[in-house]
PDB file of C-alpha atoms in Angstrom:
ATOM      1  CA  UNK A  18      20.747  23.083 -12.234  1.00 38.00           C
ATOM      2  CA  UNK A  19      22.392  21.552  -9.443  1.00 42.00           C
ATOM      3  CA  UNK A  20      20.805  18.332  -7.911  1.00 49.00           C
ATOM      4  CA  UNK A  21      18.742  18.355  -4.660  1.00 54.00           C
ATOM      5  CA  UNK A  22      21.000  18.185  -1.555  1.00 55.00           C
ATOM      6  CA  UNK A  23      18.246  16.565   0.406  1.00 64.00           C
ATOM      7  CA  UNK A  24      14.607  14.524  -0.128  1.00 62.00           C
ATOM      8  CA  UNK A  25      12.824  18.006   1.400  1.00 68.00           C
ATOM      9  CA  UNK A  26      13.817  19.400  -1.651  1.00 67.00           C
ATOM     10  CA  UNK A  27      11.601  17.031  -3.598  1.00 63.00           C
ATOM     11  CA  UNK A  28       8.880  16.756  -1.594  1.00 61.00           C
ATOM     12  CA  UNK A  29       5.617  16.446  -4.228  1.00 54.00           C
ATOM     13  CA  UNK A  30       3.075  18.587  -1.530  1.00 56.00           C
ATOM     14  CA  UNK A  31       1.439  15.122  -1.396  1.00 58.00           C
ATOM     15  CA  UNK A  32      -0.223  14.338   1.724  1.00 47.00           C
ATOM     16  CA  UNK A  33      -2.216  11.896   3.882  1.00 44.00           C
ATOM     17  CA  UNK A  34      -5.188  12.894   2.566  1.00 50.00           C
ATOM     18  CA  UNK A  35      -4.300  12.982  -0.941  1.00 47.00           C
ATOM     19  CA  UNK A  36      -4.143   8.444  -0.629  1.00 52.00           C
ATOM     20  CA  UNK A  37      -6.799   6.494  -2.096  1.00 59.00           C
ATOM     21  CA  UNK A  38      -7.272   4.886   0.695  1.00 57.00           C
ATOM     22  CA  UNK A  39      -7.641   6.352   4.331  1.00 58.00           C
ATOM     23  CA  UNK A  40      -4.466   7.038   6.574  1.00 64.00           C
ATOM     24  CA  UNK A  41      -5.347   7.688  10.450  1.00 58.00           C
ATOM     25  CA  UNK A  42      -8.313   8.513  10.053  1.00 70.00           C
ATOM     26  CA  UNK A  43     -10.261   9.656  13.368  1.00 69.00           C
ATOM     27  CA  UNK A  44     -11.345   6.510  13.875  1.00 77.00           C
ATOM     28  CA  UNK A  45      -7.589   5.331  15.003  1.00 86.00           C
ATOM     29  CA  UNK A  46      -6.976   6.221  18.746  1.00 89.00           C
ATOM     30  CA  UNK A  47      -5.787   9.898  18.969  1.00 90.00           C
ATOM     31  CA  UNK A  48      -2.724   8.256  21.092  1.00 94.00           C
ATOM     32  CA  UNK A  49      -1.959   6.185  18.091  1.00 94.00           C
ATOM     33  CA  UNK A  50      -2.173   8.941  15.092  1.00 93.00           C
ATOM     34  CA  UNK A  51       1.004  10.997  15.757  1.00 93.00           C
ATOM     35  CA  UNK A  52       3.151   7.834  15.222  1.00 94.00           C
ATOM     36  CA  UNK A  53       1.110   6.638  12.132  1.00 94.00           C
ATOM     37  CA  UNK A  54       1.211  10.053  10.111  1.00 93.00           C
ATOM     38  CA  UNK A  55       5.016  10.105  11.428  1.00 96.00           C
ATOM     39  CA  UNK A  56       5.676   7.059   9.298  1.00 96.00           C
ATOM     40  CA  UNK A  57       3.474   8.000   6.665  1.00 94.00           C
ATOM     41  CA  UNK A  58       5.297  11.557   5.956  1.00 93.00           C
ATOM     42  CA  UNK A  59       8.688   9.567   6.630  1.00 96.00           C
ATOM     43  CA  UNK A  60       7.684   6.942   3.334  1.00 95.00           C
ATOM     44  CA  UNK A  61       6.447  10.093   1.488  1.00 94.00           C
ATOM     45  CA  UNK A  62       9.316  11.542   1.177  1.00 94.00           C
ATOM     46  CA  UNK A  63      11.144   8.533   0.179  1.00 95.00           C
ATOM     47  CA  UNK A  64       8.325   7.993  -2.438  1.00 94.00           C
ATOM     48  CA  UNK A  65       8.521  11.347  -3.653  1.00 93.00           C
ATOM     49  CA  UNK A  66      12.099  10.621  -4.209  1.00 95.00           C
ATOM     50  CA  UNK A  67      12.030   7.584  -5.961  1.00 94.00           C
ATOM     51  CA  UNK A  68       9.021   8.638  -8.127  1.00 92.00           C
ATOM     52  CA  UNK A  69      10.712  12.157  -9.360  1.00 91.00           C
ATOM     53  CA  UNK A  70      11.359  12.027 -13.360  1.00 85.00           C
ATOM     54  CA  UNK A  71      14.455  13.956 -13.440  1.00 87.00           C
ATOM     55  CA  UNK A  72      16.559  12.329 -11.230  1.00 91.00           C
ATOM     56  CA  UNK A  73      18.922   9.646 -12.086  1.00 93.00           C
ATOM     57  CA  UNK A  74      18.632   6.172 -10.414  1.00 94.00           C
ATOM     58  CA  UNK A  75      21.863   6.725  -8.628  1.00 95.00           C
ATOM     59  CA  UNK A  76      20.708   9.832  -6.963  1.00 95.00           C
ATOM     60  CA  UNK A  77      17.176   8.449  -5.696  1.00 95.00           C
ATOM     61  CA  UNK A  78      19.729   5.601  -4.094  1.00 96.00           C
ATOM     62  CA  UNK A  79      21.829   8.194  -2.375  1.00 95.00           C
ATOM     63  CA  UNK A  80      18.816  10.170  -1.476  1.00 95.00           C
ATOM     64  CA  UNK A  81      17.507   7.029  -0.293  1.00 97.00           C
ATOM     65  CA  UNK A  82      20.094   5.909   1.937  1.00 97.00           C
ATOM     66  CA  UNK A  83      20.610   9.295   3.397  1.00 96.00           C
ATOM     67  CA  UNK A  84      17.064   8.897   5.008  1.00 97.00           C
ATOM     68  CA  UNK A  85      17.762   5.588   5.972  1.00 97.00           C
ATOM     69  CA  UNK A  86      20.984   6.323   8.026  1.00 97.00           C
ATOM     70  CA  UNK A  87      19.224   9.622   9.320  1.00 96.00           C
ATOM     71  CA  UNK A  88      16.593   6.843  10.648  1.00 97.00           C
ATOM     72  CA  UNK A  89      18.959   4.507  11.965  1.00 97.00           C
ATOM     73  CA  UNK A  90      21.147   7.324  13.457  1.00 95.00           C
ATOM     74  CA  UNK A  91      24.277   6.029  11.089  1.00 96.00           C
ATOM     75  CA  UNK A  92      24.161   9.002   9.102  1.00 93.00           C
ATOM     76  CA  UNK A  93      23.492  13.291   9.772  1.00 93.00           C
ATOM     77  CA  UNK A  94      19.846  13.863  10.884  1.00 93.00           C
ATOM     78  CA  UNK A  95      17.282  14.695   8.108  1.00 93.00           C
ATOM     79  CA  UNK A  96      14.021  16.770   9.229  1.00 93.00           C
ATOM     80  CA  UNK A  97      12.680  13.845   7.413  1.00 93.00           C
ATOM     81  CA  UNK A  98      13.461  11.157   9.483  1.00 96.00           C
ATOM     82  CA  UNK A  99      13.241  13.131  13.267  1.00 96.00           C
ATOM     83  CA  UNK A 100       9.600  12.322  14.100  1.00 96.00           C
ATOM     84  CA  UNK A 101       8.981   8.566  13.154  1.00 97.00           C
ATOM     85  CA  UNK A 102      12.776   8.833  14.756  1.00 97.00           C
ATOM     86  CA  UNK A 103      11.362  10.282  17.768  1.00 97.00           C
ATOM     87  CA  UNK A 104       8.257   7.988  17.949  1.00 97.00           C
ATOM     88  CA  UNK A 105      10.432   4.497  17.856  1.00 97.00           C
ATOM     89  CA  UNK A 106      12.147   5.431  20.378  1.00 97.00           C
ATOM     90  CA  UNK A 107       9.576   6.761  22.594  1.00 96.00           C
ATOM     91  CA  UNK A 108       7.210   3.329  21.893  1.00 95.00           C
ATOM     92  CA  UNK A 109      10.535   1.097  21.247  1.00 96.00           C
ATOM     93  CA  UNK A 110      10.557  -0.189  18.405  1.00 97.00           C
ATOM     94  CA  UNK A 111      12.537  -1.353  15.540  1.00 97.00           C
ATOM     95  CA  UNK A 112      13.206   0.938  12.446  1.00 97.00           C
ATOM     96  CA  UNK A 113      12.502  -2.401  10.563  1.00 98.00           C
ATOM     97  CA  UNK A 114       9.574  -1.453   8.397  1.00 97.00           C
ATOM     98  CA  UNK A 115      10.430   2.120   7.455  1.00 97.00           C
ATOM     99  CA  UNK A 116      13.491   0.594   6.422  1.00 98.00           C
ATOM    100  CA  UNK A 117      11.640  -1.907   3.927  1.00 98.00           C
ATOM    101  CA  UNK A 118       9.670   0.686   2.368  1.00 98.00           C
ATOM    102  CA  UNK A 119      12.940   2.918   1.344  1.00 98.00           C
ATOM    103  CA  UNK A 120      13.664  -0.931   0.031  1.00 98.00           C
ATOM    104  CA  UNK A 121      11.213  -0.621  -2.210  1.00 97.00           C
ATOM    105  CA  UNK A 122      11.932   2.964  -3.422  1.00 97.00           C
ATOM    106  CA  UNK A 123      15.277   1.624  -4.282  1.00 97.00           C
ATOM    107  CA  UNK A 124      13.389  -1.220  -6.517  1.00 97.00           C
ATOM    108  CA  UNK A 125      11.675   1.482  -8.208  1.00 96.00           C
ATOM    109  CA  UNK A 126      14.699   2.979  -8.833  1.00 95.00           C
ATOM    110  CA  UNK A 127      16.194   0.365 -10.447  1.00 95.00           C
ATOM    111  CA  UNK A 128      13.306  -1.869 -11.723  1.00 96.00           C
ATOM    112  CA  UNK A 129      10.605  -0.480 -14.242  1.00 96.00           C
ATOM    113  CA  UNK A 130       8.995  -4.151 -15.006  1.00 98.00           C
ATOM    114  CA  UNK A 131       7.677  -7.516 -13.607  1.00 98.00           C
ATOM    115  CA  UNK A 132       8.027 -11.222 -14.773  1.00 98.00           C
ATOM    116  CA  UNK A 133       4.655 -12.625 -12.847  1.00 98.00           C
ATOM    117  CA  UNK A 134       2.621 -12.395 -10.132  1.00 98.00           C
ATOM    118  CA  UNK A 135       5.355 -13.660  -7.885  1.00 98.00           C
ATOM    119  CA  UNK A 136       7.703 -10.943  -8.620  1.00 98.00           C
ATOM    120  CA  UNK A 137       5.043  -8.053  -8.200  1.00 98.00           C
ATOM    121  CA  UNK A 138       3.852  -9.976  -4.725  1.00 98.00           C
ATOM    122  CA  UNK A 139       7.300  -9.508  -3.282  1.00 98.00           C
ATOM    123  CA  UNK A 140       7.467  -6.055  -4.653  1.00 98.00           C
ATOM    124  CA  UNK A 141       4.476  -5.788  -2.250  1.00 98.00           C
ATOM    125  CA  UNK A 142       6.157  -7.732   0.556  1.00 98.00           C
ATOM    126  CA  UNK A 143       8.457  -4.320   0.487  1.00 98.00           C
ATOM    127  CA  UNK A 144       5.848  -1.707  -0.731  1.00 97.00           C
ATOM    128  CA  UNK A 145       2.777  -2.540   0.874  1.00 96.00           C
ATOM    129  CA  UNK A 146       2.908  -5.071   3.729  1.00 97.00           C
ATOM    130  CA  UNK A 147       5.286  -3.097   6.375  1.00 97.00           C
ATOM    131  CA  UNK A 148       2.563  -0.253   5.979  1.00 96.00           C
ATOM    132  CA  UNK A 149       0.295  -2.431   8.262  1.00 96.00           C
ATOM    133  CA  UNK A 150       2.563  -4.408   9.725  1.00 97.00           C
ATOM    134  CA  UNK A 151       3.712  -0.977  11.269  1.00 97.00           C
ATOM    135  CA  UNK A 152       0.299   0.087  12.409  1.00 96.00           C
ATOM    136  CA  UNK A 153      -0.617  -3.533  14.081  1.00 97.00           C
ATOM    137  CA  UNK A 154       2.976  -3.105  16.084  1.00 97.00           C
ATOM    138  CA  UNK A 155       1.950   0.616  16.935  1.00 96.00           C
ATOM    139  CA  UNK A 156      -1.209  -0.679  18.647  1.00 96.00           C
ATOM    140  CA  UNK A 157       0.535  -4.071  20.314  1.00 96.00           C
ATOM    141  CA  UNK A 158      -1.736  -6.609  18.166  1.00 96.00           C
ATOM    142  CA  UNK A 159      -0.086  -9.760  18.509  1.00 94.00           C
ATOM    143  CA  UNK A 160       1.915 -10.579  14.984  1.00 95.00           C
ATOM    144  CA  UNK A 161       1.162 -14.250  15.067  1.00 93.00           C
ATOM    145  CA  UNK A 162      -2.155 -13.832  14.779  1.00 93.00           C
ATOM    146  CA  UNK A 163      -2.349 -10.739  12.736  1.00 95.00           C
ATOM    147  CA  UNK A 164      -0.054  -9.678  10.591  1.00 96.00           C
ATOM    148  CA  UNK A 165      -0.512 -12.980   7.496  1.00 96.00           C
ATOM    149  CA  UNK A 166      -4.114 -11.281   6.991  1.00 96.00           C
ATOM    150  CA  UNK A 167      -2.887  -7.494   6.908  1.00 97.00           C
ATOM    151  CA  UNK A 168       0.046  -8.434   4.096  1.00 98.00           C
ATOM    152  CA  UNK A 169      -3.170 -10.098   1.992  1.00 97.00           C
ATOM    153  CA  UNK A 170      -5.135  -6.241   2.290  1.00 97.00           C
ATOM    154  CA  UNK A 171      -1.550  -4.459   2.294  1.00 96.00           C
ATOM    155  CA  UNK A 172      -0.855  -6.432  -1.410  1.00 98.00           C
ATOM    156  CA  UNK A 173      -4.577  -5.887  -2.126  1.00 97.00           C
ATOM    157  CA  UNK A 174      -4.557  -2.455  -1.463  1.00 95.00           C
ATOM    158  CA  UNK A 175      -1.143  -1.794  -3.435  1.00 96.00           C
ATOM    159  CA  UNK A 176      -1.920  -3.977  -6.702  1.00 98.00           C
ATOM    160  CA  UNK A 177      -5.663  -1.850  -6.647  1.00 96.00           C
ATOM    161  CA  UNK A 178      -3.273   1.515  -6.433  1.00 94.00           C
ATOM    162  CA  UNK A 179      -1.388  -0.169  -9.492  1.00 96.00           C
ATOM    163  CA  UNK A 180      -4.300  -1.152 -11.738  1.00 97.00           C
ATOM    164  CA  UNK A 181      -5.753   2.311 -11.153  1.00 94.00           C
ATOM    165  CA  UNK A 182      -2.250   4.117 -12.279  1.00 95.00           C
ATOM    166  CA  UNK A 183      -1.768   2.057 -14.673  1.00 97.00           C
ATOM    167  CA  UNK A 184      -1.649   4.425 -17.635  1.00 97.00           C
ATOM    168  CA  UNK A 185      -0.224   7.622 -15.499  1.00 95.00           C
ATOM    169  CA  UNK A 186       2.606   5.810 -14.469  1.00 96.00           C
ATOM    170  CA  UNK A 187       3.717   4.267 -17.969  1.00 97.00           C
ATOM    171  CA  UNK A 188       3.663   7.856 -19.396  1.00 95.00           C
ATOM    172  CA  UNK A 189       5.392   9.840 -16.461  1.00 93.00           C
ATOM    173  CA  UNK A 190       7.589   6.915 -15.400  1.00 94.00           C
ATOM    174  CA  UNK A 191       7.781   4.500 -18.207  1.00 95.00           C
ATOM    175  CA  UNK A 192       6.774   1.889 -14.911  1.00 97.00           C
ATOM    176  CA  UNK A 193       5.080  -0.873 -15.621  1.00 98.00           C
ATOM    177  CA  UNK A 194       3.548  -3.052 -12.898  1.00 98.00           C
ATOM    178  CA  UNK A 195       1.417  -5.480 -14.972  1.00 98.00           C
ATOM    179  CA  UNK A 196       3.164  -8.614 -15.387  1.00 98.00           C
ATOM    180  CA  UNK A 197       4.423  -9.756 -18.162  1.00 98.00           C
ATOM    181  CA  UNK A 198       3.163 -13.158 -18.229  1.00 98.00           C
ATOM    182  CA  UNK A 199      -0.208 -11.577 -18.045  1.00 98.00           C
ATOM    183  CA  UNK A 200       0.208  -9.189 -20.617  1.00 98.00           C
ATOM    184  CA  UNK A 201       1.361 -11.751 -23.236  1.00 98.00           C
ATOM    185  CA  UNK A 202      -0.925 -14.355 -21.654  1.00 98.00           C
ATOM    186  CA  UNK A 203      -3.934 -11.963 -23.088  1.00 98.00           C
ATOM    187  CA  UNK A 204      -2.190 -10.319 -26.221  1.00 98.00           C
ATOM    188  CA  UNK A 205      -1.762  -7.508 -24.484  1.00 98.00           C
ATOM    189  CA  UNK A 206       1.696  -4.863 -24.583  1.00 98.00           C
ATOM    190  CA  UNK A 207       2.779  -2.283 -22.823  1.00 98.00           C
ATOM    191  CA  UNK A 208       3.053   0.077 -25.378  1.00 98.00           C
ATOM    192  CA  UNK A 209      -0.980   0.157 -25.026  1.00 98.00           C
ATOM    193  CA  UNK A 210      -0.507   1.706 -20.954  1.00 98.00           C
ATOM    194  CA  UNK A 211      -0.133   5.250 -23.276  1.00 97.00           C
ATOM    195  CA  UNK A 212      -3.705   5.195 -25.317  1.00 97.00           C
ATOM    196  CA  UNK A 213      -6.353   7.029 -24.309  1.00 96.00           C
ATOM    197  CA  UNK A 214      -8.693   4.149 -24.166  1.00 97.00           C
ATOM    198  CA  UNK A 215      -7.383   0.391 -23.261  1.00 97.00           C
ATOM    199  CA  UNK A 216      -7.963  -1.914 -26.014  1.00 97.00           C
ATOM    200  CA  UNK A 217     -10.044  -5.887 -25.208  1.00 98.00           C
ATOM    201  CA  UNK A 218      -6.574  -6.841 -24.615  1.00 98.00           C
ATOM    202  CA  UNK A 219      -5.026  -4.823 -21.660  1.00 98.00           C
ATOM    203  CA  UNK A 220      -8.818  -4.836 -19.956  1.00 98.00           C
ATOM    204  CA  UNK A 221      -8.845  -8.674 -20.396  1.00 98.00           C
ATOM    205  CA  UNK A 222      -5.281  -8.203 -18.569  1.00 98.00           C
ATOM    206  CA  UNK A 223      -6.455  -5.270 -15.685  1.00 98.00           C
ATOM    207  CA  UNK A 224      -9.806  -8.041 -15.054  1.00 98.00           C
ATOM    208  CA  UNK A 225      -7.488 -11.065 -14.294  1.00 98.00           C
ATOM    209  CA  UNK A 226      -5.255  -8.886 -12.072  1.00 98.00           C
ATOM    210  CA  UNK A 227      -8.620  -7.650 -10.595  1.00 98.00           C
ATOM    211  CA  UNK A 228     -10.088 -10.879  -9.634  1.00 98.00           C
ATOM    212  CA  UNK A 229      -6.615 -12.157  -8.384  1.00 98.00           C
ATOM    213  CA  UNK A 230      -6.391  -9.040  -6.132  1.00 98.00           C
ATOM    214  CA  UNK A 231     -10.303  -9.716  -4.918  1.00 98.00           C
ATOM    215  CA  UNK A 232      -8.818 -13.369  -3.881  1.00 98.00           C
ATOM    216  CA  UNK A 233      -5.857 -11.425  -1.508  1.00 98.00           C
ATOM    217  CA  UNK A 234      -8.976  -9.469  -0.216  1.00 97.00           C
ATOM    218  CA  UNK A 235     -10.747 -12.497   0.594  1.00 96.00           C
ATOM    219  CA  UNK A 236      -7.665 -13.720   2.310  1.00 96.00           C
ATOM    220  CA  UNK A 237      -7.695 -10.670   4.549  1.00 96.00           C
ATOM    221  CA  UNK A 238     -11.301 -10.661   5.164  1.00 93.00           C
ATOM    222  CA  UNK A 239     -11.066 -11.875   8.957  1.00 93.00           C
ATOM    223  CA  UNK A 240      -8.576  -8.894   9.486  1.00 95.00           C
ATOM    224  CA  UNK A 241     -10.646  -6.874  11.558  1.00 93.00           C
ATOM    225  CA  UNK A 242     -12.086  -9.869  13.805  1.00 91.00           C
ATOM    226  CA  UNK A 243      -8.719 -10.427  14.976  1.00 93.00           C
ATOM    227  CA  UNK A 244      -7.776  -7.309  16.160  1.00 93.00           C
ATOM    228  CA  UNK A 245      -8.056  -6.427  19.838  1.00 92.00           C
ATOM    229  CA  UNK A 246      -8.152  -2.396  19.357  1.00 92.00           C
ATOM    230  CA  UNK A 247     -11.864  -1.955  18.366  1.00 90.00           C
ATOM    231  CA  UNK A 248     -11.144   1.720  16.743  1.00 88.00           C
ATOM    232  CA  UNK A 249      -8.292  -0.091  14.713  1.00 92.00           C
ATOM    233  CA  UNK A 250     -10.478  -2.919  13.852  1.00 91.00           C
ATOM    234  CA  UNK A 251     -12.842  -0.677  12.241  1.00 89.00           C
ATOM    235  CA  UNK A 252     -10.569   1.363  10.584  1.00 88.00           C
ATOM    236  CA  UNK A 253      -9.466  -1.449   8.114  1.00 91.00           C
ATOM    237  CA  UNK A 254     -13.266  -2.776   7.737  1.00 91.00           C
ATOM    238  CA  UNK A 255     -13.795   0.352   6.282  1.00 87.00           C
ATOM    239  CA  UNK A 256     -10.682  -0.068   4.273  1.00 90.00           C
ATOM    240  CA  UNK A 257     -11.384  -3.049   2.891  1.00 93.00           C
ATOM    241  CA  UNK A 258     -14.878  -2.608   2.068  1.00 89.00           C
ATOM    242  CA  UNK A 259     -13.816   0.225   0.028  1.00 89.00           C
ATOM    243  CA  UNK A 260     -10.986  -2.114  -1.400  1.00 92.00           C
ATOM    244  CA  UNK A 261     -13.122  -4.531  -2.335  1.00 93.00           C
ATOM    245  CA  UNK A 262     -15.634  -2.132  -4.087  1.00 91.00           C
ATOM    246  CA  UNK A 263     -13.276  -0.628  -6.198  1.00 92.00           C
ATOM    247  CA  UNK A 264     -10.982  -4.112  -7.421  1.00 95.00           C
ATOM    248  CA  UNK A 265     -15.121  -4.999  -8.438  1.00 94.00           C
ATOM    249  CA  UNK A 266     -15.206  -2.277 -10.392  1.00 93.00           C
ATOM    250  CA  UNK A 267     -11.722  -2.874 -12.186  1.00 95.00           C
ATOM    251  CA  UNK A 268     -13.530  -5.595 -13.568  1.00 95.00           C
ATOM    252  CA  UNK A 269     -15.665  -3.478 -15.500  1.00 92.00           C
ATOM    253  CA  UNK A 270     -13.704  -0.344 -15.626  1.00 93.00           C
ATOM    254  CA  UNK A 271     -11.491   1.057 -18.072  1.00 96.00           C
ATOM    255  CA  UNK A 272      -8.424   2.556 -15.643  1.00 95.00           C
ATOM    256  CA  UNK A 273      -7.656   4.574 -18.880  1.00 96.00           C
ATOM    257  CA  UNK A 274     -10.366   6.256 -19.619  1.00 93.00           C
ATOM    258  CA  UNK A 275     -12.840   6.436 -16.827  1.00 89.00           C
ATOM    259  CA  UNK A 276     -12.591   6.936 -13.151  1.00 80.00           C
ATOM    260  CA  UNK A 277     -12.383   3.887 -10.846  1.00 70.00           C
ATOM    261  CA  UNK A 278     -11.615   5.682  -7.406  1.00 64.00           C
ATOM    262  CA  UNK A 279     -14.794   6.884  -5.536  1.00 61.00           C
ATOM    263  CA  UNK A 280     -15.574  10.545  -4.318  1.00 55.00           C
ATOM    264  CA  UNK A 281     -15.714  11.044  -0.829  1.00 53.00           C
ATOM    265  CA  UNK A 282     -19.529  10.442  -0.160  1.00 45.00           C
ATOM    266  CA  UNK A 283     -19.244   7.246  -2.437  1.00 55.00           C
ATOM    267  CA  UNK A 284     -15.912   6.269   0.471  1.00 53.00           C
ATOM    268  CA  UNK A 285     -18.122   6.996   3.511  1.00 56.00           C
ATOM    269  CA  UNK A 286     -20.762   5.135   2.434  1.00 53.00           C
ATOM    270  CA  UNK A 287     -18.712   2.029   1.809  1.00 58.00           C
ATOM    271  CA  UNK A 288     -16.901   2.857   5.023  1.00 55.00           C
ATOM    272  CA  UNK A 289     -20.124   2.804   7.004  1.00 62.00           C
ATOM    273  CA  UNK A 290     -21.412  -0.363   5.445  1.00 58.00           C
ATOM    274  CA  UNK A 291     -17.900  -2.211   6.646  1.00 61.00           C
ATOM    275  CA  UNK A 292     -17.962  -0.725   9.916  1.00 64.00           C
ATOM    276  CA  UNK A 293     -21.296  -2.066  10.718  1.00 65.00           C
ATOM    277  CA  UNK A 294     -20.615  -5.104   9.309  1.00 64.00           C
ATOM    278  CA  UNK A 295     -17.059  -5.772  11.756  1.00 64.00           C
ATOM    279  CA  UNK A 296     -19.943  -3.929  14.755  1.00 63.00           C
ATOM    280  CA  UNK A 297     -22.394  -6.716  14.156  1.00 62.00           C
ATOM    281  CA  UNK A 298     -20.253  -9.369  14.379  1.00 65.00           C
ATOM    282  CA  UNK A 299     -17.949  -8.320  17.707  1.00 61.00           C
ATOM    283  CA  UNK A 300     -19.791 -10.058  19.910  1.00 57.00           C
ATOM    284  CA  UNK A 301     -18.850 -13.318  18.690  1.00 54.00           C
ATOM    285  CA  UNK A 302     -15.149 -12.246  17.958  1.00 59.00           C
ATOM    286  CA  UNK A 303     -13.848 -14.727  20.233  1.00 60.00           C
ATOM    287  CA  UNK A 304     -15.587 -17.678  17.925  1.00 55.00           C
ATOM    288  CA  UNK A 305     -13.693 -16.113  15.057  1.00 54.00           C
ATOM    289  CA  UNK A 306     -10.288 -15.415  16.149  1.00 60.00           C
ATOM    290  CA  UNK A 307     -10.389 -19.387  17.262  1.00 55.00           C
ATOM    291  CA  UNK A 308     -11.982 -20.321  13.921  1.00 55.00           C
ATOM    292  CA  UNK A 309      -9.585 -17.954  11.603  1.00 62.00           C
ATOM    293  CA  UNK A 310      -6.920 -20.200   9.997  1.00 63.00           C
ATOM    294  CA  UNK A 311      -3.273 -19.006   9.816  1.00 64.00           C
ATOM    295  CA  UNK A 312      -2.265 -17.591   6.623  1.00 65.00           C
ATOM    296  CA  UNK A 313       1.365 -17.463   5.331  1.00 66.00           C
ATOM    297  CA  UNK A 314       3.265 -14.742   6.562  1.00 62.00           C
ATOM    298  CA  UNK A 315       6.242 -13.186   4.354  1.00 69.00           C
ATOM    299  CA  UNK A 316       9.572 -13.245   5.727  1.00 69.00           C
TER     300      UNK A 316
END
């Protein structure tokens, strides 16, 4: 069999609502979703080529920088890249964070296992943290005051998407993003990702990871005070209520065995509650945005 001549050709049939967590919903600005869900289908297909089994690390990487040239307009145009193409230019702005997410489809390509926390944070720096640096830009939130908060959820978010695949993604793609430090620091190894049950030692690992991740999620907390677009404000509450509910239950949960994610009454319930939460406390927004402290922002 020949290899694929393009990432269409791989595409998984994954979409926006297949994600744990919520991409455009209707609560983001109708003017705002078209360039959202252009980005999102534009990672997709990277992620679809750096996740397939059967191809060789040197093809995701030429796969991989054929979308990124198609992006940039250095390479032939992909059917891939033509819409978030089309909405840069039309808003102006930089190719910058679609670009760092194929980054870290290449890593993926190349890298099947992390040292410490450190290296699986700037993993996320790449994999998770353009993803809302992306949508604060799309809806001209000020990155100053914004955008150290959103990497906290965007990390959160990704090392929750980890924990949860923890076991699917050592068996289909031998990728292990538990650190290393933690596994040994708890007995643990990684030949335990493939049981069908984790053993006291990789859920002693998956509940430190947990409660480090519900720190990041603390650190984002103020997130939604600080954004001007109310609609986009309440989309992450909602976000990171749910966030927050299911790193708590990675505490408790066996990501092998039982189900951590929540159906889709379970989600709207949880969204509700953090929507009325970020609702209650608008009116004295302008306290907390002066009040919020400045977090560290990733280069």
């Amino acid at each position: 069999m020949s290899a694929p001549g393009s990432a269409t050709e791989l595409r998984s049939g994954k979409g926006a609502n297949d994600e744990n967590f919520p991409v455009a919903s209707h609560l983001i600005h109708p003017k705002n979703r078209g360039a959202i869900l252009a980005f999102y289908d534009f990672v997709r297909a990277g992620d679809d080529v750096a996740d397939h089994a059967e191809l060789s690390p040197e093809r995701k990487l030429a796969l991989l920088d054929g979308l990124a040239d198609a992006l940039t307009g250095a390479g032939p145009s992909d059917p891939e890249a033509e819409p978030l193409k089309r909405e840069l230019a039309a808003r102006g702005l930089p190719p910058r964070h679609a670009l760092e997410l194929l980054d870290a489809f290449r890593m993926d390509a190349r890298k099947t296992r992390y040292a410490d926390w450190d290296e699986l944070i700037h993993y996320c720096r790449y994999s998770a943290m353009p993803v809302g640096r992306y949508v604060l830009d799309v809806h001209g939130e000020d990155p100053a005051r914004v955008w150290a908060a959103s990497d906290a959820i965007c990390a959160a978010l990704q090392i929750v998407n980890h924990l949860q695949d923890c076991g699917k993604d050592f068996r289909a793609l031998d990728r292990v993003y538990l650190p290393q430090d933690t596994l040994d620091r708890h007995g643990a190894t990684v030949a335990m990702l493939g049981a069908d049950k984790a053993s006291p030692q990789l859920r002693a690992v998956v509940r430190e990871l947990a409660e480090r991740t519900l720190g990041l999620l603390d650190d984002g907390k103020v997130l939604p005070d600080l954004i001007d677009d109310l609609r986009l404000s309440l989309e992450i509450a909602a976000i990171h209520r749910l966030a927050v509910i299911l790193a708590r239950g990675l505490l408790d949960r066996d990501p092998l065995s039982e189900k951590v994610h929540h159906g889709k009454v379970g989600f709207a319930l949880t969204a509700l509650g953090g929507i009325a939460a970020t609702l209650a406390r608008r009116p004295f927004r302008g306290r907390i945005v002066r009040a919020a402290p400045h977090g560290k922002v990733f280069p």
